Amino acid sequence: MIARIISVSKQLKLISVIILTIVISSCAPQQRETYTGLNIDVKKPVQVALLLPKSHPKTRAVSASLENATLMAVGEMKHVQIHLRIYDTAGNPEQAAIQARKAVDDGAKIILGPLFAESANAAGMAVADQGINVLSFSNNTSVAGGNVFILGKTFQNTSNRLLKYAASKGKTRAVILYPDNTEGKFGRTALETSAKKSNVQVVNTQPFEFTQKGIVNAVPLARASIEVEDADLLLLTSNSAGALPLLGQMLPETGINIEKVQFAGISRWDIPQQTLRLKGLQGGWFTLPDETVRKNFSRRYETLYNQKPHQLAGLAFDGIAAIGALVQTGRPHALTSKGLTQSAGFEGVDGIFRFLKDRTNERGLAIAEVRDKQVYIIDPAPRFFRF
């Protein structure tokens, strides 16, 4: 079993308690957290519902992989009994709500899934009055809240890690270069929020139309902003399927002083591997999960199913693993929001993770640098959460 609740030393616990006491006593009034979820009988098998868009024509492959990973996680449980029932949402919010209510009628104490944000929101609303928590595979933070938690990897988590590291290396003034679309705007907002937390000043944000002409026109403007604002950090939101390849080609040609200005991005620059060859990304930073743990999961999955897991499959494994780890504590409130948001977190497929009070998640990430067309880890992923 990969995931378990992470233990921290008594010294770290003491430090956390001291800091928490100081923060609480200095901040008033305090906003009360809304507690959700049902107490369970830990002596009985735990009823878990898995909601997937199995019959949706575009998501059959990912649904199958999520289902496989869930069954794999249940099968690897040694000290916890989980009774799993699987329900088809068809990728439809109305159907997700119907299936969520049916799952509760069938005895479910917690719901894993759905995949889509709209379906997760609908399922959560459908069972909110029954006090059932929903662990969605979505990464859309707008649906997180109340009884809906999200397992998906968020821009905010990646941005927080990247900006905190950049600040630790003396970077103080940033320009954000992003496509003027929904994904780009989400990325920009996440970077702006993280910059404030890390005391990095965003001196300019440069949007561009997501076309070749738009990208070509935006790069000189970004360079001008860097020079005028004396920026030392250029933040990119694009991935390899978007503007990153063209940006990686054009940025070195603009005359940006790469000895002073650090390039960094919130997408995976190593997917596909060809992206690492781009001249403009050499020396750049991006984040990675704990690849050692991920490879272990993939190897076991391939052995069991004779195929590679979908990149989202680990979310299902993490969800079941967290449920199992919490139930194993023997506490009746294990699957309530209080149990789910315990600060120590869990060990999952991609390393450590935990649910936050706002129902989003935090995952331990490494900082990687592109050097000579290879990936080098320059700051390893944490092994436990300090606070």
Coordinates of C-alpha atoms in Angstrom, one line a residue:
M1 CA 0.0 0.0 0.0
I2 CA 1.6 3.3 -1.1
A3 CA -0.4 5.8 0.9
R4 CA -0.4 6.2 4.6
I5 CA -0.8 9.1 7.0
I6 CA 2.5 10.8 7.3
S7 CA 4.2 10.9 10.7
V8 CA 6.1 13.9 11.9
S9 CA 8.6 14.2 14.7
K10 CA 7.5 15.4 18.1
Q11 CA 9.7 18.4 17.7
L12 CA 8.0 19.5 14.5
K13 CA 4.6 18.9 16.1
L14 CA 5.6 21.1 19.0
I15 CA 6.8 23.8 16.7
S16 CA 3.6 23.6 14.7
V17 CA 1.5 23.9 17.9
I18 CA 3.5 26.9 19.1
I19 CA 3.2 28.7 15.7
L20 CA -0.5 27.8 15.5
T21 CA -1.1 29.2 18.9
I22 CA 0.6 32.5 18.0
V23 CA -1.4 32.8 14.8
I24 CA -4.7 32.1 16.5
S25 CA -4.1 34.5 19.3
S26 CA -3.1 37.3 17.0
C27 CA -5.9 36.9 14.5
A28 CA -9.5 37.7 15.6
P29 CA -12.2 37.0 14.9
Q30 CA -11.7 33.5 13.5
Q31 CA -13.8 32.2 10.6
R32 CA -15.3 28.9 11.6
E33 CA -14.8 25.9 9.3
T34 CA -17.9 24.1 8.0
Y35 CA -17.6 20.5 9.0
T36 CA -19.0 17.9 6.6
G37 CA -19.1 14.1 6.4
L38 CA -20.5 11.2 8.4
N39 CA -19.1 9.3 11.3
I40 CA -18.5 5.6 10.5
D41 CA -18.4 2.3 12.3
V42 CA -14.7 1.4 11.8
K43 CA -15.4 -2.2 12.7
K44 CA -17.4 -2.7 9.6
P45 CA -16.4 -2.5 5.9
V46 CA -16.5 1.0 4.6
Q47 CA -19.0 1.6 1.7
V48 CA -17.3 3.7 -1.0
A49 CA -19.0 4.9 -4.3
L50 CA -16.9 5.5 -7.4
L51 CA -18.6 7.8 -9.9
L52 CA -17.1 7.8 -13.5
P53 CA -18.2 8.9 -17.0
K54 CA -17.9 5.3 -18.2
S55 CA -20.4 5.6 -21.1
H56 CA -19.2 9.1 -22.3
P57 CA -17.6 8.4 -25.7
K58 CA -14.6 10.7 -25.1
T59 CA -13.7 9.5 -21.6
R60 CA -13.9 5.7 -21.8
A61 CA -10.1 5.3 -21.7
V62 CA -9.6 7.6 -18.7
S63 CA -12.6 6.1 -17.0
A64 CA -11.2 2.6 -17.4
S65 CA -7.8 3.6 -16.1
L66 CA -9.4 5.4 -13.1
E67 CA -11.5 2.3 -12.3
N68 CA -8.5 0.0 -12.6
A69 CA -6.4 2.2 -10.3
T70 CA -9.3 2.2 -7.8
L71 CA -9.6 -1.6 -7.8
M72 CA -5.8 -1.9 -7.6
A73 CA -5.8 0.3 -4.5
V74 CA -8.7 -1.6 -2.8
G75 CA -6.9 -4.9 -3.6
E76 CA -3.7 -3.7 -1.9
M77 CA -5.5 -2.8 1.3
K78 CA -4.2 -5.0 4.1
H79 CA -5.9 -3.8 7.3
V80 CA -9.0 -2.1 6.0
Q81 CA -12.1 -3.5 4.2
I82 CA -13.7 -1.4 1.5
H83 CA -16.9 -2.3 -0.3
L84 CA -16.8 -0.5 -3.6
R85 CA -19.7 0.2 -5.9
I86 CA -19.2 1.9 -9.3
Y87 CA -21.7 4.2 -10.9
D88 CA -21.9 5.7 -14.4
T89 CA -22.4 9.5 -14.7
A90 CA -22.2 9.5 -18.5
G91 CA -20.3 12.8 -18.1
N92 CA -23.6 14.5 -17.4
P93 CA -24.2 16.6 -14.3
E94 CA -27.9 15.6 -13.9
Q95 CA -26.9 11.9 -14.1
A96 CA -24.1 12.5 -11.6
A97 CA -26.6 13.9 -9.1
I98 CA -28.9 11.0 -9.6
Q99 CA -26.1 8.4 -9.2
A100 CA -24.7 10.2 -6.1
R101 CA -28.1 10.0 -4.5
K102 CA -28.4 6.3 -5.5
A103 CA -25.0 5.7 -4.0
V104 CA -26.0 7.1 -0.7
D105 CA -29.2 5.1 -0.7
D106 CA -27.0 2.1 -1.3
G107 CA -25.1 2.9 1.8
A108 CA -22.1 4.9 0.6
K109 CA -20.3 6.8 3.3
I110 CA -18.0 8.8 0.9
I111 CA -17.9 9.3 -2.9
L112 CA -14.8 9.1 -5.1
G113 CA -15.2 11.1 -8.3
P114 CA -16.8 12.4 -10.5
L115 CA -14.2 13.5 -13.1
F116 CA -15.7 16.7 -14.5
A117 CA -16.1 19.8 -12.4
E118 CA -19.8 20.3 -13.3
S119 CA -20.6 16.7 -12.4
A120 CA -18.6 17.0 -9.1
N121 CA -20.6 20.1 -8.2
A122 CA -23.9 18.5 -9.0
A123 CA -23.0 15.3 -7.1
G124 CA -21.9 17.3 -4.1
M125 CA -25.1 19.4 -4.0
A126 CA -27.2 16.2 -4.4
V127 CA -25.8 14.6 -1.2
A128 CA -24.9 17.7 0.8
D129 CA -27.9 17.3 3.1
Q130 CA -26.9 13.7 3.9
G131 CA -23.5 14.9 5.0
I132 CA -21.6 12.9 2.4
N133 CA -18.2 14.1 1.3
V134 CA -17.2 14.0 -2.4
L135 CA -13.5 13.5 -3.5
S136 CA -13.6 14.7 -7.1
F137 CA -10.9 14.0 -9.7
S138 CA -11.3 17.6 -11.0
N139 CA -8.6 20.2 -10.6
N140 CA -11.1 23.1 -11.0
T141 CA -10.8 25.0 -7.7
S142 CA -14.1 26.8 -8.4
V143 CA -16.1 23.7 -7.4
A144 CA -14.1 23.0 -4.2
G145 CA -16.0 23.9 -1.0
G146 CA -18.5 22.5 1.4
N147 CA -18.6 18.7 1.0
V148 CA -16.7 18.8 -2.4
F149 CA -12.9 18.2 -2.3
I150 CA -10.7 18.1 -5.4
L151 CA -7.9 15.6 -5.9
G152 CA -6.7 17.1 -9.2
K153 CA -3.4 18.9 -9.5
T154 CA -4.0 22.7 -9.4
F155 CA -2.2 25.7 -10.9
Q156 CA -2.2 27.2 -7.4
N157 CA -0.2 24.4 -5.8
T158 CA 2.3 24.5 -8.7
S159 CA 2.6 28.3 -8.6
N160 CA 3.1 28.3 -4.8
R161 CA 6.0 25.9 -5.0
L162 CA 7.6 27.7 -8.0
L163 CA 7.3 31.3 -6.6
K164 CA 8.5 30.2 -3.1
Y165 CA 11.6 28.7 -4.6
A166 CA 12.2 31.7 -6.9
A167 CA 12.0 34.0 -3.9
S168 CA 14.5 31.9 -2.0
K169 CA 16.9 32.4 -4.9
G170 CA 16.6 36.2 -4.7
K171 CA 14.0 36.8 -7.5
T172 CA 11.8 39.8 -6.6
R173 CA 10.3 41.2 -9.8
A174 CA 8.3 39.1 -12.3
V175 CA 6.6 39.4 -15.7
I176 CA 3.9 36.9 -16.5
L177 CA 3.4 35.9 -20.2
Y178 CA 0.2 34.0 -20.8
P179 CA -2.4 33.2 -23.5
D180 CA -5.6 35.2 -23.3
N181 CA -7.8 32.2 -22.8
T182 CA -9.4 30.4 -19.8
E183 CA -6.5 28.2 -19.0
G184 CA -4.0 31.1 -19.4
K185 CA -6.1 33.4 -17.1
F186 CA -6.3 30.7 -14.5
G187 CA -2.5 30.3 -14.6
R188 CA -2.0 34.1 -14.4
T189 CA -4.3 34.4 -11.4
A190 CA -2.5 31.6 -9.6
L191 CA 0.9 33.1 -10.2
E192 CA -0.3 36.5 -9.0
T193 CA -1.6 35.0 -5.8
S194 CA 1.5 33.0 -5.2
A195 CA 3.7 36.0 -5.9
K196 CA 2.0 38.0 -3.1
K197 CA 2.5 35.1 -0.7
S198 CA 6.2 34.9 -1.6
N199 CA 6.9 38.7 -1.6
V200 CA 7.6 38.7 -5.4
Q201 CA 6.2 41.7 -7.2
V202 CA 4.4 41.1 -10.5
V203 CA 5.5 44.2 -12.4
N204 CA 3.6 43.4 -15.6
T205 CA 1.3 40.7 -17.1
Q206 CA 1.5 40.3 -20.8
P207 CA -1.4 38.4 -22.5
F208 CA -1.3 37.2 -26.1
E209 CA -3.9 35.9 -28.6
F210 CA -3.4 32.2 -28.8
T211 CA -2.3 32.3 -32.5
Q212 CA 1.2 32.2 -34.1
K213 CA 0.8 35.9 -34.9
G214 CA -0.3 36.7 -31.3
I215 CA 2.7 34.9 -29.8
V216 CA 5.1 36.5 -32.2
N217 CA 3.8 40.0 -31.3
A218 CA 3.8 39.3 -27.6
V219 CA 7.4 38.2 -27.1
P220 CA 9.0 41.6 -27.9
L221 CA 6.4 43.3 -25.6
A222 CA 7.4 40.9 -22.8
R223 CA 11.1 41.8 -23.4
A224 CA 10.3 45.5 -23.2
S225 CA 8.4 45.0 -20.0
I226 CA 11.4 43.1 -18.5
E227 CA 13.7 45.9 -19.4
V228 CA 11.5 48.8 -18.4
E229 CA 10.5 47.2 -15.1
D230 CA 13.9 45.8 -14.3
A231 CA 12.4 42.3 -13.9
D232 CA 14.4 39.3 -13.0
L233 CA 11.8 36.5 -13.5
L234 CA 9.7 35.6 -16.6
L235 CA 6.8 33.3 -15.7
L236 CA 5.1 31.2 -18.4
T237 CA 1.8 29.4 -18.1
S238 CA 1.8 27.6 -21.5
N239 CA 2.4 23.9 -22.0
S240 CA 3.9 21.9 -24.9
A241 CA 0.5 21.5 -26.5
G242 CA 0.1 25.2 -26.4
A243 CA 2.4 28.1 -27.0
L244 CA 5.5 26.8 -25.1
P245 CA 7.3 25.4 -28.2
L246 CA 7.1 28.7 -30.1
L247 CA 8.0 30.7 -27.0
G248 CA 11.0 28.4 -26.4
Q249 CA 12.1 29.1 -29.9
M250 CA 11.6 32.9 -29.9
L251 CA 12.6 34.0 -26.4
P252 CA 16.4 33.6 -27.0
E253 CA 16.1 35.7 -30.2
T254 CA 14.7 38.7 -28.4
G255 CA 17.8 39.8 -26.6
I256 CA 16.6 39.1 -23.0
N257 CA 19.5 38.9 -20.6
I258 CA 19.3 35.3 -19.5
E259 CA 22.2 35.8 -17.1
K260 CA 19.8 38.1 -15.1
V261 CA 16.3 37.0 -16.0
Q262 CA 15.2 33.5 -14.9
F263 CA 12.6 31.7 -17.0
A264 CA 10.1 29.5 -15.1
G265 CA 6.8 27.8 -15.9
I266 CA 3.8 26.1 -14.3
S267 CA 3.4 23.3 -16.9
R268 CA 5.4 20.1 -17.3
W269 CA 8.3 21.1 -19.7
D270 CA 9.4 17.5 -19.9
I271 CA 6.2 16.3 -21.6
P272 CA 6.9 15.4 -24.4
Q273 CA 10.7 15.0 -24.1
Q274 CA 11.3 16.9 -27.3
T275 CA 10.3 20.1 -25.5
L276 CA 13.5 19.9 -23.5
R277 CA 15.5 20.5 -26.7
L278 CA 14.2 24.1 -27.1
K279 CA 17.0 26.6 -26.7
G280 CA 14.8 29.1 -24.8
L281 CA 14.0 26.7 -22.0
Q282 CA 17.7 25.8 -21.2
G283 CA 18.3 26.9 -17.6
G284 CA 14.5 27.3 -17.0
W285 CA 12.6 26.0 -14.0
F286 CA 9.5 24.0 -13.7
T287 CA 7.9 21.6 -11.1
L288 CA 7.8 17.8 -11.0
P289 CA 6.2 15.2 -8.7
D290 CA 8.2 12.6 -6.9
E291 CA 9.1 10.5 -10.0
T292 CA 10.5 7.6 -8.0
V293 CA 7.1 6.9 -6.3
R294 CA 5.2 7.4 -9.6
K295 CA 7.4 4.9 -11.4
N296 CA 6.7 2.3 -8.6
F297 CA 2.9 2.8 -9.1
S298 CA 3.2 2.6 -12.9
R299 CA 5.2 -0.6 -12.7
R300 CA 2.6 -2.3 -10.4
Y301 CA -0.3 -1.1 -12.6
E302 CA 1.4 -2.4 -15.8
T303 CA 2.0 -5.8 -14.2
L304 CA -1.6 -6.1 -13.1
Y305 CA -3.3 -4.7 -16.3
N306 CA -0.7 -5.2 -19.0
Q307 CA -1.0 -1.5 -20.1
K308 CA 0.3 1.8 -18.9
P309 CA -2.0 3.9 -16.6
H310 CA -3.6 7.1 -17.8
Q311 CA -1.8 10.1 -16.3
L312 CA -4.9 10.8 -14.1
A313 CA -5.1 7.2 -12.8
G314 CA -3.0 8.1 -9.8
L315 CA -5.8 10.4 -8.5
A316 CA -8.1 7.4 -8.0
F317 CA -5.4 5.5 -6.2
D318 CA -4.7 8.4 -4.0
G319 CA -8.3 8.8 -3.1
I320 CA -8.7 5.2 -2.0
A321 CA -5.4 5.2 -0.3
A322 CA -6.3 8.3 1.8
I323 CA -9.6 6.8 2.7
G324 CA -7.9 3.5 3.8
A325 CA -5.2 5.3 5.8
L326 CA -7.8 7.4 7.6
V327 CA -10.1 4.5 8.4
Q328 CA -7.1 2.5 9.7
T329 CA -6.7 5.1 12.5
G330 CA -9.9 3.6 14.0
R331 CA -11.5 7.0 14.5
P332 CA -15.2 7.3 13.8
H333 CA -14.7 10.8 12.3
A334 CA -12.1 9.5 9.9
L335 CA -14.0 10.5 6.7
T336 CA -15.4 13.8 7.9
S337 CA -13.8 17.0 6.8
K338 CA -11.9 17.1 10.0
G339 CA -10.3 13.8 9.3
L340 CA -9.7 14.5 5.6
T341 CA -8.0 17.8 6.3
Q342 CA -5.6 16.5 9.0
S343 CA -2.4 18.5 8.4
A344 CA 0.1 15.6 8.2
G345 CA -1.3 14.5 4.8
F346 CA -0.7 11.2 3.0
E347 CA 1.8 9.5 0.9
G348 CA 0.4 9.0 -2.6
V349 CA 1.3 8.0 -6.1
D350 CA 3.2 11.3 -6.8
G351 CA 4.5 11.8 -3.3
I352 CA 3.0 13.6 -0.4
F353 CA -0.4 15.3 -0.6
R354 CA -3.1 16.7 1.7
F355 CA -6.5 18.2 1.6
L356 CA -6.7 21.9 2.6
K357 CA -9.4 23.6 4.6
D358 CA -10.7 25.2 1.4
R359 CA -11.2 21.7 0.0
T360 CA -8.4 22.1 -2.6
N361 CA -5.2 20.1 -2.2
E362 CA -1.5 20.6 -1.7
R363 CA 1.1 18.2 -3.2
G364 CA 4.8 18.0 -2.6
L365 CA 6.7 19.0 -5.7
A366 CA 10.3 19.1 -6.8
I367 CA 11.9 22.0 -8.7
A368 CA 13.6 20.9 -11.9
E369 CA 15.9 22.7 -14.2
V370 CA 16.4 22.1 -17.9
R371 CA 20.1 21.8 -18.6
D372 CA 21.8 20.5 -21.7
K373 CA 18.4 19.2 -22.9
Q374 CA 18.1 17.1 -19.7
V375 CA 16.0 17.4 -16.5
Y376 CA 17.9 18.0 -13.3
I377 CA 16.3 18.1 -9.9
I378 CA 17.6 21.2 -8.1
D379 CA 15.3 21.1 -5.1
P380 CA 13.8 17.7 -4.2
A381 CA 10.1 17.2 -3.4
P382 CA 9.5 17.3 0.4
R383 CA 9.0 14.1 2.3
F384 CA 6.6 15.6 4.8
F385 CA 4.6 18.8 5.4
R386 CA 6.2 21.0 8.0
F387 CA 3.1 23.0 8.9

